[in-house]
Short mmCIF file of C-alpha atoms in Angstrom, two decimals:
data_model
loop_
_atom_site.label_atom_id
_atom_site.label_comp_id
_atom_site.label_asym_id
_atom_site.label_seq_id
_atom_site.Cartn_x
_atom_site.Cartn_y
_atom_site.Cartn_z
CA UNK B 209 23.56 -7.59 -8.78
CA UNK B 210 26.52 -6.88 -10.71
CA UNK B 211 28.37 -3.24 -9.92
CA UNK B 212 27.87 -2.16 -13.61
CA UNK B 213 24.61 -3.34 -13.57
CA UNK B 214 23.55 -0.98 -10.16
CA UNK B 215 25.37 2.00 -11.88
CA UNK B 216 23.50 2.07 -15.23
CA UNK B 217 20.09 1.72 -13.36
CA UNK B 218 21.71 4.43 -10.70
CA UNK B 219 21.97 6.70 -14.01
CA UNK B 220 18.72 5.55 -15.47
CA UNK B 221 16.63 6.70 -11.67
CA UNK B 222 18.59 9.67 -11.70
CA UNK B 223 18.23 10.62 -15.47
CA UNK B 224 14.10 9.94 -15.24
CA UNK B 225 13.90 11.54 -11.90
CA UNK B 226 15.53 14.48 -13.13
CA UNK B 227 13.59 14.59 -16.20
CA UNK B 228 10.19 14.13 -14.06
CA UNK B 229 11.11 16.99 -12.01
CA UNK B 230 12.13 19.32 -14.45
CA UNK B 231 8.25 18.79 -15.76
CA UNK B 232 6.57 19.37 -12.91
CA UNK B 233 5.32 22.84 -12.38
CA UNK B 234 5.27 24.06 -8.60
CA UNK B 235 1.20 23.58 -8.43
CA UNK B 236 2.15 20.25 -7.55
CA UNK B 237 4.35 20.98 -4.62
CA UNK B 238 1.60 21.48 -1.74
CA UNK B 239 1.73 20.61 1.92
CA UNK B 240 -1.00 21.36 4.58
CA UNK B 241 0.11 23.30 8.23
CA UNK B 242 -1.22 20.05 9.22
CA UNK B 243 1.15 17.95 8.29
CA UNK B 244 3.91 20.35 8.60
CA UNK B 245 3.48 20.78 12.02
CA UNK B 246 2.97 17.28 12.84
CA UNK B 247 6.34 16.92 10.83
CA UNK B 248 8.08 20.11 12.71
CA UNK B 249 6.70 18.03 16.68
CA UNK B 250 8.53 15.23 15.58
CA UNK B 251 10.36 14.56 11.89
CA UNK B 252 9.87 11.60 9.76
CA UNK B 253 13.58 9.79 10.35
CA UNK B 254 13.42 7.83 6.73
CA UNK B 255 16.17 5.44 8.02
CA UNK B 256 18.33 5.66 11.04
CA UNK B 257 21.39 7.38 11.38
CA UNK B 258 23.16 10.14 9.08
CA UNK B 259 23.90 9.89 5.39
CA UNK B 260 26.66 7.25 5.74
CA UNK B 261 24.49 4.71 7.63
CA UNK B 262 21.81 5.44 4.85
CA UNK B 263 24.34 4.35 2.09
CA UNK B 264 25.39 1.67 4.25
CA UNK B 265 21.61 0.62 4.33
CA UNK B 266 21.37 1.25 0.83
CA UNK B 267 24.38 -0.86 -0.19
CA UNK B 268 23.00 -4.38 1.85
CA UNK B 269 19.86 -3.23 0.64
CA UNK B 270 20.97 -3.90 -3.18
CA UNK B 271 24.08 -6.12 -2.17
CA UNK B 272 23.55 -8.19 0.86
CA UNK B 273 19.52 -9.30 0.79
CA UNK B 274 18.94 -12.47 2.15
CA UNK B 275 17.66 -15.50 -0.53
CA UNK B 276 14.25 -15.22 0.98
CA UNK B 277 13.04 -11.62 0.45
CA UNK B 278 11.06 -13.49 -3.28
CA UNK B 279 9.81 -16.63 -3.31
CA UNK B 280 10.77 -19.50 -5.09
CA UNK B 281 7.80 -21.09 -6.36
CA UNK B 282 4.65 -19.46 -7.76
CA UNK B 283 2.18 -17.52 -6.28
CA UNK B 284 -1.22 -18.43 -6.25
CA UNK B 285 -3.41 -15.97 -8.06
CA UNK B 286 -7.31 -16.46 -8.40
CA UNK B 287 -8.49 -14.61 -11.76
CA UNK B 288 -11.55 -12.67 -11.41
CA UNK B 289 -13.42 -11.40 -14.59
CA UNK B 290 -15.51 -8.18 -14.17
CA UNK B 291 -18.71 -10.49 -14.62
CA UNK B 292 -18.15 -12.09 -11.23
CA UNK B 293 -17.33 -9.48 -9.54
CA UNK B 294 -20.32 -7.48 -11.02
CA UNK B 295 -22.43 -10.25 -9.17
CA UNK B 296 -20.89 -10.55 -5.60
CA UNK B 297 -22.75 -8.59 -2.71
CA UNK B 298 -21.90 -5.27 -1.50
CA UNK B 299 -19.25 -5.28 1.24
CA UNK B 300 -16.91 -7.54 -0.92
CA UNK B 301 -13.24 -7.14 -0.94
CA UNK B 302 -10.77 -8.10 -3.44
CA UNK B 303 -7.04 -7.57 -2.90
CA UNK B 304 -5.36 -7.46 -6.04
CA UNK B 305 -1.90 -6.99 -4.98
CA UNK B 306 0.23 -5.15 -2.74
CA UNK B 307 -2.01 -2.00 -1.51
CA UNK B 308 -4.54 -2.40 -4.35
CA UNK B 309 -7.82 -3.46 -3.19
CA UNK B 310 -11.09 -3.47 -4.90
CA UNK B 311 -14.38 -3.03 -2.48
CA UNK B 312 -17.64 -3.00 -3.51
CA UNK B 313 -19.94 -0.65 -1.25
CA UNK B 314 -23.06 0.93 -1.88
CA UNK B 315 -23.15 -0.71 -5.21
CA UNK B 316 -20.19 0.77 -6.70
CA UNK B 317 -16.82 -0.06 -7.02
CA UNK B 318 -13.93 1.45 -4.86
CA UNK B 319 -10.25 0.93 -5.88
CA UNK B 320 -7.25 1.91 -3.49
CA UNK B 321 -3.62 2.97 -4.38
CA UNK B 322 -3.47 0.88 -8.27
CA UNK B 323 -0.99 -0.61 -8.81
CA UNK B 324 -0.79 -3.09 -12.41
CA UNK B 325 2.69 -2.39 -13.76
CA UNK B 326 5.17 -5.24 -13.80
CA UNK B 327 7.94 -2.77 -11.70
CA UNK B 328 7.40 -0.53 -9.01
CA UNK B 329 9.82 1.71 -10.33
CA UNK B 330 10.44 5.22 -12.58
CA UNK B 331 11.69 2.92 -15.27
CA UNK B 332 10.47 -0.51 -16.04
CA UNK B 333 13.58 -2.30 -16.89
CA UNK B 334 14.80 -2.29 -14.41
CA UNK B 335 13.46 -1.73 -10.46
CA UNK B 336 11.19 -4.38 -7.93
CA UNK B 337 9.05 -6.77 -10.05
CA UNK B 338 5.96 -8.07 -9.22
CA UNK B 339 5.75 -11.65 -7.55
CA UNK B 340 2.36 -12.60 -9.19
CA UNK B 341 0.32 -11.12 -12.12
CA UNK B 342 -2.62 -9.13 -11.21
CA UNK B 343 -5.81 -11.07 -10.73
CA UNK B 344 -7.39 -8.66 -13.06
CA UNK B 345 -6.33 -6.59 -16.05
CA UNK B 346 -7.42 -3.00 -15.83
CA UNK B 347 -9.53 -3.26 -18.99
CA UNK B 348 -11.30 -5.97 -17.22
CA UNK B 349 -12.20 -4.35 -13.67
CA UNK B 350 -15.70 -2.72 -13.86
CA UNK B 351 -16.89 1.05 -14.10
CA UNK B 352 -14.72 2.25 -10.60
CA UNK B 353 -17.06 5.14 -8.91
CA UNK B 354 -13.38 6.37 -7.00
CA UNK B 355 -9.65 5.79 -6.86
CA UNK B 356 -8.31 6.18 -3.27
CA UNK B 357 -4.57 6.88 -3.18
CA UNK B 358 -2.57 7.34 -0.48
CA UNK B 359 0.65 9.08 -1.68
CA UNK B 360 2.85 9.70 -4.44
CA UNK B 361 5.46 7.25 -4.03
CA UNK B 362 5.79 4.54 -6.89
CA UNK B 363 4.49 1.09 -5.58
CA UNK B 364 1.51 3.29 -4.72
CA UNK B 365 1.00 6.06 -7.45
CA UNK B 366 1.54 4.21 -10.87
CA UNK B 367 1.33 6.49 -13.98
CA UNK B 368 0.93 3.42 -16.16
CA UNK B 369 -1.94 2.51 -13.95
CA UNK B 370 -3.50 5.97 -13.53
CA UNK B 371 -3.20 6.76 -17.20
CA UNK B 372 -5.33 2.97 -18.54
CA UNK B 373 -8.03 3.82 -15.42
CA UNK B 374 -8.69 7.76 -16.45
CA UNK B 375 -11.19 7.07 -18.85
CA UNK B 376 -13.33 4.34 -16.56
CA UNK B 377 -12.75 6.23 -13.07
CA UNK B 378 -15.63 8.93 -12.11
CA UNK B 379 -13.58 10.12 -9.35
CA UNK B 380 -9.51 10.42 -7.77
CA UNK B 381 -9.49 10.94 -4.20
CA UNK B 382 -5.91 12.23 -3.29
CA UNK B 383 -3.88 14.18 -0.79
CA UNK B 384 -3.04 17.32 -1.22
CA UNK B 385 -0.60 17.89 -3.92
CA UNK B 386 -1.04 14.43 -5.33
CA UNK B 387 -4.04 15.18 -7.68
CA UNK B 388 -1.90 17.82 -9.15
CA UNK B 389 0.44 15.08 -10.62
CA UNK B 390 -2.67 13.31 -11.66
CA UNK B 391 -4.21 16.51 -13.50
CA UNK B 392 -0.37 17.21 -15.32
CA UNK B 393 0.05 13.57 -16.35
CA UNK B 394 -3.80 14.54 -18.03
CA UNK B 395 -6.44 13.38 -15.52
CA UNK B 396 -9.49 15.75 -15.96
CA UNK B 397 -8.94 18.23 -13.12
CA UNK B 398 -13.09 17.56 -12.35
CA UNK B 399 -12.34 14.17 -11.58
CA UNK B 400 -10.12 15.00 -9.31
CA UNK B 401 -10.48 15.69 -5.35
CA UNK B 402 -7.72 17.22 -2.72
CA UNK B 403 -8.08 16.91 1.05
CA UNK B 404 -6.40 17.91 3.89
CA UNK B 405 -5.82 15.50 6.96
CA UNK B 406 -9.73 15.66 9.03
CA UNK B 407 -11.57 16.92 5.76
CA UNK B 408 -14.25 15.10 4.39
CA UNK B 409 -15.99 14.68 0.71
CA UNK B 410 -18.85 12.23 -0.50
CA UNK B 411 -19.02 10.85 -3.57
CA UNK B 412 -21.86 8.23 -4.55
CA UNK B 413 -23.24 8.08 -1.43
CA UNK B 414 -19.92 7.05 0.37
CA UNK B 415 -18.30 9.28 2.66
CA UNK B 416 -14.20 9.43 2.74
CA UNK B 417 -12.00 11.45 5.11
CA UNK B 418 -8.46 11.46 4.76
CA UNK B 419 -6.90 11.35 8.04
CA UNK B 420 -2.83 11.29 9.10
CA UNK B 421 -0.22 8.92 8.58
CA UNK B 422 3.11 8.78 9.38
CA UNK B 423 5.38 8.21 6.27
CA UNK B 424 6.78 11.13 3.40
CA UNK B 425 6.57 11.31 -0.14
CA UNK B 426 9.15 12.21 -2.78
CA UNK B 427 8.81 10.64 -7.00
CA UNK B 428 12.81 12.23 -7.61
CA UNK B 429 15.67 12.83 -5.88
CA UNK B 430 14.57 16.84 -5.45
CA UNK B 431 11.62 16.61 -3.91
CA UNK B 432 11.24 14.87 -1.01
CA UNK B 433 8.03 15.56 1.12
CA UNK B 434 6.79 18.07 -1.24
CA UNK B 435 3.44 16.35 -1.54
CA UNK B 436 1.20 14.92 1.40
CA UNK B 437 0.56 11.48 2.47
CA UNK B 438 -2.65 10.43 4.02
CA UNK B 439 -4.51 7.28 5.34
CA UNK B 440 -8.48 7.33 4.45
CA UNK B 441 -11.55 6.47 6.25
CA UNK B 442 -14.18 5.08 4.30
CA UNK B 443 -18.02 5.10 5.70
CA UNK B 444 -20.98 3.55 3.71
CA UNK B 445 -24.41 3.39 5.20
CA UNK B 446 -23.64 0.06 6.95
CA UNK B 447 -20.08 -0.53 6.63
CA UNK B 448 -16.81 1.30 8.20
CA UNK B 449 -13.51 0.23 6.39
CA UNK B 450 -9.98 2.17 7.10
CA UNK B 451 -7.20 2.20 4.52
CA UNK B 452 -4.06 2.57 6.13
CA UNK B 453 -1.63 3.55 3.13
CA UNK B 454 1.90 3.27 4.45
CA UNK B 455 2.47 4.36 7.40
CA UNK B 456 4.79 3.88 10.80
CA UNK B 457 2.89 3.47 13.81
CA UNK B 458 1.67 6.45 15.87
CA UNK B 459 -0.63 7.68 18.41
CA UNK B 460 -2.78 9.08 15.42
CA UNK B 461 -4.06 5.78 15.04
CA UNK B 462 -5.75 6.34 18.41
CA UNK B 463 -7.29 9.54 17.20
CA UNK B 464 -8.90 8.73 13.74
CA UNK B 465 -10.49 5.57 15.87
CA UNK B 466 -12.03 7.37 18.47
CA UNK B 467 -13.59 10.03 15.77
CA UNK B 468 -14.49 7.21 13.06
CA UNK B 469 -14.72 3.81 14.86
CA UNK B 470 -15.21 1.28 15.11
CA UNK B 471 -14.25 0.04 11.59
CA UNK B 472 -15.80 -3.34 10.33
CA UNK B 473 -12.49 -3.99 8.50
CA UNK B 474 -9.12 -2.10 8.81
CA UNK B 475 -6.58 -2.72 5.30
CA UNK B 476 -3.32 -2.39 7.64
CA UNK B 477 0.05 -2.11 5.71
CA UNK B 478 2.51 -4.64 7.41
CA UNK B 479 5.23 -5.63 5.24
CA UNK B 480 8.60 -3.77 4.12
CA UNK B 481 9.59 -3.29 7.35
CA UNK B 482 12.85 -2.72 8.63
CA UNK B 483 15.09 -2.50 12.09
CA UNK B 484 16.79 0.10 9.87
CA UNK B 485 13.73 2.13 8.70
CA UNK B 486 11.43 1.57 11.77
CA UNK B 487 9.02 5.27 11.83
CA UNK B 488 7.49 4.73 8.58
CA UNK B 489 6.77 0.97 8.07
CA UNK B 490 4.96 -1.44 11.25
CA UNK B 491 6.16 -4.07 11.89
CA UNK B 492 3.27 -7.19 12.27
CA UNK B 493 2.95 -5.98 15.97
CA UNK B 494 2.63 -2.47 15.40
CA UNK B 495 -0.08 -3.24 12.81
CA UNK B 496 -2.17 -5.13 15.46
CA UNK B 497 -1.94 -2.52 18.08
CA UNK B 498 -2.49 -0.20 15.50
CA UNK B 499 -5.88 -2.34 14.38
CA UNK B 500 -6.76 -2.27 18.14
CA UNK B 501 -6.28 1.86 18.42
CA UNK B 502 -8.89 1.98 15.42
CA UNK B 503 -11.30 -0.05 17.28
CA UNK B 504 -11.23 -2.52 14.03
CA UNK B 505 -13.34 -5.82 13.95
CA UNK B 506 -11.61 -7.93 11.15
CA UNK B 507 -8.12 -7.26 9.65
CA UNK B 508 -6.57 -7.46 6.36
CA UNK B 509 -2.85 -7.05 6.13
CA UNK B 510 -1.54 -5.35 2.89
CA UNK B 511 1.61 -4.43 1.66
CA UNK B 512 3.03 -7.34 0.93
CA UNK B 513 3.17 -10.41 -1.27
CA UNK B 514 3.72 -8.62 -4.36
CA UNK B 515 7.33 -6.96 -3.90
CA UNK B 516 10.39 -7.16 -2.41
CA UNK B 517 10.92 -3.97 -0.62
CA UNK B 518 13.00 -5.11 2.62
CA UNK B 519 15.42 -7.48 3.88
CA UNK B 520 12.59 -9.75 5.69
CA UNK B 521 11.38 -12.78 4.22
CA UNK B 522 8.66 -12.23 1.27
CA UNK B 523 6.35 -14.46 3.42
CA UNK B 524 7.33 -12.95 7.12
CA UNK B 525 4.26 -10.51 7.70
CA UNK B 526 1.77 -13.20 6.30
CA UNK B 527 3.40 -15.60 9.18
CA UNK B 528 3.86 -13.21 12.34
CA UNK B 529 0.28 -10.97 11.50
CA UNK B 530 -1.87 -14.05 11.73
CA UNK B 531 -0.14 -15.76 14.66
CA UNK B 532 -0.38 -12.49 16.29
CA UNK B 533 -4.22 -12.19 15.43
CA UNK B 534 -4.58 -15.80 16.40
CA UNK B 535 -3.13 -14.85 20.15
CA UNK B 536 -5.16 -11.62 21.01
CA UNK B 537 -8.30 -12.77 19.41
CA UNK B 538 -8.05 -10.73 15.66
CA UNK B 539 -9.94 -11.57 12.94
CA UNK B 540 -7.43 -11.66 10.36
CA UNK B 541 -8.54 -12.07 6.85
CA UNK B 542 -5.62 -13.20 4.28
CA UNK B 543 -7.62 -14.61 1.17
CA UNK B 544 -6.01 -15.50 -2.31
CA UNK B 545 -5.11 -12.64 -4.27
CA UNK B 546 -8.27 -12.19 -6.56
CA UNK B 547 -10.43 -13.74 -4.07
CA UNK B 548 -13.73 -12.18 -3.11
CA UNK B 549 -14.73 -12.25 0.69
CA UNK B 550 -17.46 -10.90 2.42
CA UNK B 551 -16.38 -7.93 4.60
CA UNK B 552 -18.62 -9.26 7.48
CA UNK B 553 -16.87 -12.82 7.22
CA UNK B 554 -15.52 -12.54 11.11
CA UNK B 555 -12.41 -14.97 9.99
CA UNK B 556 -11.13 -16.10 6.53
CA UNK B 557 -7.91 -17.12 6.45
CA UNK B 558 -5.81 -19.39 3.89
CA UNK B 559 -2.67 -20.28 4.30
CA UNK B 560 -2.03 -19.43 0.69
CA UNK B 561 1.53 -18.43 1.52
CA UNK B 562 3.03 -21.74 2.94
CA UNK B 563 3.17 -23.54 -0.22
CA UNK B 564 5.04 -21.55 -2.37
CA UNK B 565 8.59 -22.20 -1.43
CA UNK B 566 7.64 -25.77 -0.45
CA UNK B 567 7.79 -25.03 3.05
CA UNK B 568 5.41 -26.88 4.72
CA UNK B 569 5.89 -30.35 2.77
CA UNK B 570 9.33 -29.50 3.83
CA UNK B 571 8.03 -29.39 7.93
CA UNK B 572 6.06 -32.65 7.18
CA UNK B 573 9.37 -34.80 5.75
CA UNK B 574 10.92 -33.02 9.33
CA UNK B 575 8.36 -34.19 11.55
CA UNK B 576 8.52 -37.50 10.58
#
């Protein structure tokens, strides 16, 4: 990226940041004594060091990224029209893309942390663009009984998104603080829900508890953990499922699965790691161990394969998580983005991800 280029969208963030705060009123700055506490026993380090390192990280972040962090070829996408998914089972997942995933429990639709712009990014010229198109268009998905979302950061809380799903969503689960930005963007306050870290709410017959993570939040340069983050438990009659958000791991894993587990499925962020950021991203080991503190049957890794957020190759986390699940026994589920599985499927995974870049016709002209 050119200098001049970096400096205009520098000025662009900062003008729309400032903008976005200046329009916020201070309902939507709200933190728990949960999470403040947890925060005051031991602070979120964002990325190691003092401010210099951080603008050292910062430059190689937007100067010095390695060819790999996109792929060169095409992802492979498998559209899904709202007819087909309006006939698959309950417990079905879909992963759309990055942390979006559609399940289907208790015969209604669930949707976590949408995400359908093209950039995950206050301004969408410029910013991280997607890899792959979504599998499904919004105005395609079906009636969506709740949105889960997991914090307020962009990649995860999409006004583009929010705004197109408003008017076919019954209900926003958020932490607190978030659903305030929902209601001000114009989100019917009744559709929206709060919660605290350990507090509970049904809706449809499905019971959610948002439960600790270990990340921050922060939409402009002003306010940085204003808002909470959370990770979500999800419990239908006859299926368990934990949404992980993003978080670094943490010994609150441990917790939520001795209160909630076992979970039939665990949706694990593992992707946009970083030696340089390491307490609020895992790394593919942490996201196993983390799987194992939950007391998790089969896992699907999110967070990745839709943008480049790191300096590791686009493709790492797909590599390392199921080589890792293959060695300590983990069902590891990495279907086609778009592709419906059956929750209870012990194992489905599809090397989707070796293609792309040519890589393994590559290995085979190596071999020979």
């Amino acid at each position: 990226m050119k200098p001049i280029v970096l400096y205009t969208l520098i000025a662009g963030v900062v003008i729309v940041m400032a903008c976005t705060l200046l329009k916020k009123n201070s309902s939507a700055q709200t933190r728990s004594a949960l999470s403040l506490e947890s925060e005051l026993q031991k602070p979120v380090m964002v990325t190691k060091g003092g401010r210099l390192d951080s603008a050292r990280i910062m430059w190689d972040f937007f100067f010095n990224k390695p060819a790999n962090t996109r792929p060169s070829g095409e992802i492979p996408v498998q559209a899904v029209t709202q007819k087909e998914l309006l006939a698959v089972p309950d417990n079905t997942v879909c992963r759309l893309g990055h942390s979006t995933v559609l399940l289907k429990l208790h015969g209604a639709f669930w949707l976590t942390d949408p995400m359908f712009s093209e950039r995950a990014s206050p301004i969408q010229f410029a910013g991280p663009d997607r890899f792959h198109e979504p599998p499904i268009s919004i105005d395609e998905l079906p009636p969506i009984k709740a949105v889960i979302i997991s914090h307020d950061h962009y990649d995860h809380l999409d006004h583009a998104s929010i705004m197109k799903l408003a008017g076919k969503v019954e209900y926003f689960l958020t932490p607190l603080g978030v659903g305030d930005i929902l209601v001000e963007w114009g989100v019917p306050a009744a559709k929206v829900r709060q919660l605290d870290w350990w507090q509970e709410t049904e809706v449809g017959g499905v019971r959610f508890a948002a439960t600790p993570a270990r990340h921050f939040s922060g939409r402009t340069l002003f306010d940085k953990n204003q808002t909470q983050w959370a990770s979500w438990v999800i419990l239908a009659a006859d299926q368990r499922v934990f949404f992980s958000g993003d978080s670094g791991y943490f010994g609150g894993f441990k917790s939520i699965g001795e209160k909630y587990g076992p979970f039939d499925l665990t949706l694990l962020e593992t992707g946009a790691y970083d030696a340089n950021w390491p307490e609020v991203h895992m790394k593919p080991e942490e996201t196993v161990q983390a799987h194992i503190d939950l007391k998790g049957r089969s896992l699907l890794p999110i967070h990745n394969g839709t943008f480049d957020l790191s300096m590791h190759s686009w493709h790492e986390p797909l590599d390392r998580i199921v080589a890792l699940g293959a060695l300590r026994g983990i069902p590891v589920m990495t279907p086609l983005m778009g592709e419906p599985v059956g929750m209870r499927e012990v194992k489905h995974v599809r090397r989707w991800w070796e293609d792309v870049d040519g890589r393994k016709e590559t290995e085979r002209v190596l071999n020979k």
